Amino acid sequence: GAGVSQSPRYKVAKRGQDVALRCDPISGHVSLFWYQQALGQGPEFLTYFQNEAQLDKSGLPSDRFFAERPEGSVSTLKIQRTQQEDSAVYLCASSPTLGGITGQSHNEQFFGPGTRLTVL
Amino acid sequence: GDSVTQMEGPVTLSEEACLTINCTYTATGYPSLFWYVQYPGEGLQLLLKATKADDKGSNKGFEATYRKETTSFHLEKGSVQVSDSAVYFCALRNSGGYNKLIFGAGTRLAVHP
């Protein structure tokens, strides 16, 4: 079956532009995560959705970052007034189970290929 | 807060050499531990996992044992192949925080014929 897909795969933006990055999770997956991976670093958590509810946005670096998942499937990460330090690969992951203390903590997250954002 | 530290790369080996990539963690409670692999041009893939102390995860000839006493989860393989060339990430997931993953910085492995 289809895995997690992300679009666009590459995005070049001029500083100050707004960008929108899309994630299509695996069908039926309840949990959706966004991560940011700077060059040469490991991914860092940005935000988490359980269905359409954004339950954790503690990793969003500033109020220029906004994420939504209005129907509990596709998610969009929006970055307003992009800055050079926003240049990174943005990864989306989905998981079939609920997160949190009642969830099964060992269930796998399936990652998309990422969107490489370059801000000039 | 929770964190993962893994050995810096790049690690360069000849085919059939032994591999060890060190990983240590700091966490409250009893996290699950993972190794992810990122092949050139591809997305992150789960390589192996362990959910409790003394568990051994294994896949594709790779192994890692969850050592609570040393807070470590070192990745090992007895004989590497050129096709193992990739970036390897150690990660943990705690039961709190909605199961987000916390990654190390990654270790690049290059295997030469």
GROMACS .gro file of C-alpha atoms in nm:
model
  233
    1GLY     CA    1   0.000   0.000   0.000
    2ALA     CA    2   0.097   0.364  -0.027
    3GLY     CA    3   0.326   0.509   0.233
    4VAL     CA    4   0.344   0.861   0.369
    5SER     CA    5   0.382   1.115   0.092
    6GLN     CA    6   0.494   1.476   0.111
    7SER     CA    7   0.486   1.759  -0.135
    8PRO     CA    8   0.664   1.941  -0.271
    9ARG     CA    9   0.984   1.742  -0.237
   10TYR     CA   10   1.190   2.057  -0.281
   11LYS     CA   11   1.098   2.417  -0.216
   12VAL     CA   12   1.307   2.729  -0.264
   13ALA     CA   13   1.173   3.045  -0.107
   14LYS     CA   14   1.297   3.398  -0.084
   15ARG     CA   15   1.333   3.532   0.267
   16GLY     CA   16   1.003   3.675   0.380
   17GLN     CA   17   0.785   3.450   0.164
   18ASP     CA   18   0.520   3.221   0.308
   19VAL     CA   19   0.538   2.848   0.232
   20ALA     CA   20   0.301   2.555   0.277
   21LEU     CA   21   0.419   2.196   0.303
   22ARG     CA   22   0.177   1.908   0.262
   23CYS     CA   23   0.172   1.565   0.421
   24ASP     CA   24  -0.051   1.274   0.316
   25PRO     CA   25  -0.033   1.012   0.591
   26ILE     CA   26  -0.108   0.646   0.552
   27SER     CA   27  -0.483   0.603   0.526
   28GLY     CA   28  -0.647   0.543   0.862
   29HIS     CA   29  -0.350   0.648   1.071
   30VAL     CA   30  -0.463   0.836   1.378
   31SER     CA   31  -0.137   1.001   1.479
   32LEU     CA   32   0.062   1.247   1.270
   33PHE     CA   33   0.393   1.408   1.360
   34TRP     CA   34   0.601   1.684   1.200
   35TYR     CA   35   0.978   1.697   1.250
   36GLN     CA   36   1.245   1.942   1.135
   37GLN     CA   37   1.586   1.809   1.030
   38ALA     CA   38   1.864   2.064   0.993
   39LEU     CA   39   2.163   1.974   0.780
   40GLY     CA   40   2.382   1.719   0.953
   41GLN     CA   41   2.145   1.682   1.248
   42GLY     CA   42   1.879   1.441   1.363
   43PRO     CA   43   1.512   1.521   1.325
   44GLU     CA   44   1.357   1.739   1.595
   45PHE     CA   45   0.993   1.722   1.695
   46LEU     CA   46   0.770   2.010   1.591
   47THR     CA   47   0.409   1.912   1.651
   48TYR     CA   48   0.166   1.622   1.696
   49PHE     CA   49  -0.192   1.559   1.581
   50GLN     CA   50  -0.435   1.298   1.702
   51ASN     CA   51  -0.694   1.291   1.425
   52GLU     CA   52  -0.777   1.658   1.372
   53ALA     CA   53  -0.672   1.774   1.718
   54GLN     CA   54  -0.330   1.935   1.759
   55LEU     CA   55  -0.235   1.802   2.101
   56ASP     CA   56   0.127   1.909   2.119
   57LYS     CA   57   0.290   2.203   1.946
   58SER     CA   58   0.571   2.247   2.192
   59GLY     CA   59   0.840   2.203   1.927
   60LEU     CA   60   0.728   2.479   1.692
   61PRO     CA   61   1.018   2.727   1.696
   62SER     CA   62   0.816   3.044   1.662
   63ASP     CA   63   0.469   3.179   1.596
   64ARG     CA   64   0.560   3.192   1.228
   65PHE     CA   65   0.506   2.816   1.219
   66PHE     CA   66   0.151   2.688   1.197
   67ALA     CA   67   0.018   2.338   1.132
   68GLU     CA   68  -0.328   2.204   1.069
   69ARG     CA   69  -0.506   1.877   0.996
   70PRO     CA   70  -0.868   1.986   0.956
   71GLU     CA   71  -1.024   1.654   0.855
   72GLY     CA   72  -0.793   1.425   1.042
   73SER     CA   73  -0.605   1.306   0.734
   74VAL     CA   74  -0.394   1.544   0.522
   75SER     CA   75  -0.183   1.791   0.718
   76THR     CA   76  -0.024   2.119   0.616
   77LEU     CA   77   0.271   2.290   0.780
   78LYS     CA   78   0.280   2.659   0.704
   79ILE     CA   79   0.575   2.886   0.764
   80GLN     CA   80   0.513   3.258   0.740
   81ARG     CA   81   0.778   3.517   0.659
   82THR     CA   82   1.046   3.254   0.608
   83GLN     CA   83   1.396   3.316   0.740
   84GLN     CA   84   1.725   3.158   0.641
   85GLU     CA   85   1.735   2.958   0.962
   86ASP     CA   86   1.415   2.783   0.851
   87SER     CA   87   1.614   2.601   0.582
   88ALA     CA   88   1.586   2.232   0.666
   89VAL     CA   89   1.418   1.909   0.567
   90TYR     CA   90   1.066   1.885   0.707
   91LEU     CA   91   0.957   1.531   0.781
   92CYS     CA   92   0.609   1.400   0.838
   93ALA     CA   93   0.538   1.069   1.010
   94SER     CA   94   0.216   0.882   1.082
   95SER     CA   95   0.130   0.604   1.320
   96PRO     CA   96  -0.179   0.387   1.346
   97THR     CA   97  -0.216   0.420   1.721
   98LEU     CA   98  -0.290   0.691   1.969
   99GLY     CA   99  -0.010   0.871   2.141
  100GLY     CA  100  -0.010   0.948   2.510
  101ILE     CA  101  -0.011   0.746   2.823
  102THR     CA  102  -0.284   0.513   2.705
  103GLY     CA  103  -0.113   0.446   2.373
  104GLN     CA  104   0.122   0.168   2.278
  105SER     CA  105   0.452   0.344   2.307
  106HIS     CA  106   0.644   0.105   2.087
  107ASN     CA  107   0.430   0.125   1.774
  108GLU     CA  108   0.614   0.239   1.467
  109GLN     CA  109   0.607   0.581   1.308
  110PHE     CA  110   0.621   0.569   0.928
  111PHE     CA  111   0.812   0.857   0.774
  112GLY     CA  112   0.760   1.037   0.447
  113PRO     CA  113   1.049   1.135   0.217
  114GLY     CA  114   1.054   1.490   0.348
  115THR     CA  115   1.040   1.836   0.194
  116ARG     CA  116   1.373   2.012   0.160
  117LEU     CA  117   1.317   2.384   0.216
  118THR     CA  118   1.585   2.630   0.114
  119VAL     CA  119   1.537   2.994   0.208
  120LEU     CA  120   1.754   3.237   0.016
  121GLY     CA  121   1.490   1.662   2.934
  122ASP     CA  122   1.529   1.341   2.742
  123SER     CA  123   1.821   1.320   2.499
  124VAL     CA  124   2.022   1.084   2.280
  125THR     CA  125   2.395   1.098   2.213
  126GLN     CA  126   2.558   0.893   1.939
  127MET     CA  127   2.909   0.872   1.811
  128GLU     CA  128   3.012   1.120   1.550
  129GLY     CA  129   3.083   1.008   1.199
  130PRO     CA  130   3.168   0.949   0.939
  131VAL     CA  131   3.256   0.588   1.001
  132THR     CA  132   3.447   0.438   0.709
  133LEU     CA  133   3.484   0.061   0.685
  134SER     CA  134   3.588  -0.199   0.435
  135GLU     CA  135   3.335  -0.459   0.327
  136GLU     CA  136   3.300  -0.746   0.575
  137ALA     CA  137   3.441  -0.542   0.865
  138CYS     CA  138   3.266  -0.530   1.203
  139LEU     CA  139   3.054  -0.230   1.289
  140THR     CA  140   2.970  -0.068   1.621
  141ILE     CA  141   2.792   0.266   1.647
  142ASN     CA  142   2.761   0.383   2.005
  143CYS     CA  143   2.442   0.533   2.141
  144THR     CA  144   2.364   0.647   2.494
  145TYR     CA  145   2.051   0.811   2.624
  146THR     CA  146   1.917   1.019   2.909
  147ALA     CA  147   1.554   0.971   2.995
  148THR     CA  148   1.309   0.950   3.278
  149GLY     CA  149   1.108   0.635   3.315
  150TYR     CA  150   1.136   0.347   3.073
  151PRO     CA  151   1.167   0.461   2.714
  152SER     CA  152   1.152   0.249   2.402
  153LEU     CA  153   1.468   0.264   2.192
  154PHE     CA  154   1.507   0.261   1.815
  155TRP     CA  155   1.757   0.266   1.535
  156TYR     CA  156   1.646   0.433   1.213
  157VAL     CA  157   1.837   0.427   0.885
  158GLN     CA  158   1.836   0.682   0.605
  159TYR     CA  159   1.970   0.553   0.275
  160PRO     CA  160   2.087   0.809   0.018
  161GLY     CA  161   1.788   0.981  -0.138
  162GLU     CA  162   1.536   0.795   0.076
  163GLY     CA  163   1.329   0.862   0.385
  164LEU     CA  164   1.385   0.737   0.739
  165GLN     CA  165   1.318   0.369   0.790
  166LEU     CA  166   1.291   0.181   1.114
  167LEU     CA  167   1.580  -0.064   1.138
  168LEU     CA  168   1.518  -0.221   1.479
  169LYS     CA  169   1.370  -0.149   1.818
  170ALA     CA  170   1.366  -0.260   2.183
  171THR     CA  171   1.095  -0.176   2.429
  172LYS     CA  172   1.239  -0.281   2.765
  173ALA     CA  173   1.566  -0.346   2.943
  174ASP     CA  174   1.772  -0.640   2.815
  175ASP     CA  175   1.562  -0.669   2.498
  176LYS     CA  176   1.765  -0.725   2.183
  177GLY     CA  177   1.640  -0.578   1.857
  178SER     CA  178   1.763  -0.729   1.533
  179ASN     CA  179   1.708  -0.688   1.160
  180LYS     CA  180   1.913  -0.736   0.842
  181GLY     CA  181   2.210  -0.862   1.042
  182PHE     CA  182   2.210  -0.559   1.272
  183GLU     CA  183   2.160  -0.596   1.647
  184ALA     CA  184   2.128  -0.367   1.946
  185THR     CA  185   2.067  -0.452   2.312
  186TYR     CA  186   1.881  -0.223   2.553
  187ARG     CA  187   2.118  -0.177   2.847
  188LYS     CA  188   1.951   0.011   3.126
  189GLU     CA  189   2.249  -0.007   3.360
  190THR     CA  190   2.467   0.179   3.110
  191THR     CA  191   2.180   0.366   2.939
  192SER     CA  192   2.307   0.245   2.605
  193PHE     CA  193   2.174   0.095   2.282
  194HIS     CA  194   2.479   0.037   2.063
  195LEU     CA  195   2.425  -0.079   1.705
  196GLU     CA  196   2.637  -0.374   1.587
  197LYS     CA  197   2.685  -0.578   1.274
  198GLY     CA  198   2.939  -0.850   1.226
  199SER     CA  199   3.004  -0.805   0.856
  200VAL     CA  200   2.902  -0.488   0.675
  201GLN     CA  201   2.823  -0.461   0.305
  202VAL     CA  202   2.854  -0.171   0.062
  203SER     CA  203   2.474  -0.155   0.062
  204ASP     CA  204   2.480  -0.068   0.435
  205SER     CA  205   2.622   0.274   0.353
  206ALA     CA  206   2.371   0.518   0.503
  207VAL     CA  207   2.309   0.751   0.796
  208TYR     CA  208   2.202   0.577   1.116
  209PHE     CA  209   1.996   0.750   1.384
  210CYS     CA  210   1.945   0.634   1.739
  211ALA     CA  211   1.616   0.748   1.895
  212LEU     CA  212   1.404   0.710   2.203
  213ARG     CA  213   1.035   0.741   2.272
  214ASN     CA  214   0.891   0.788   2.615
  215SER     CA  215   0.537   0.707   2.711
  216GLY     CA  216   0.466   1.070   2.790
  217GLY     CA  217   0.471   1.350   2.538
  218TYR     CA  218   0.243   1.171   2.292
  219ASN     CA  219   0.517   0.932   2.189
  220LYS     CA  220   0.728   1.179   1.997
  221LEU     CA  221   1.068   1.052   1.894
  222ILE     CA  222   1.388   1.211   2.020
  223PHE     CA  223   1.678   1.152   1.784
  224GLY     CA  224   2.053   1.160   1.806
  225ALA     CA  225   2.249   1.361   1.551
  226GLY     CA  226   2.308   1.062   1.324
  227THR     CA  227   2.619   0.869   1.221
  228ARG     CA  228   2.716   0.839   0.857
  229LEU     CA  229   2.854   0.499   0.757
  230ALA     CA  230   3.052   0.454   0.436
  231VAL     CA  231   3.147   0.098   0.337
  232HIS     CA  232   3.404   0.050   0.062
  233PRO     CA  233   3.457  -0.265  -0.147
   0.00000   0.00000   0.00000
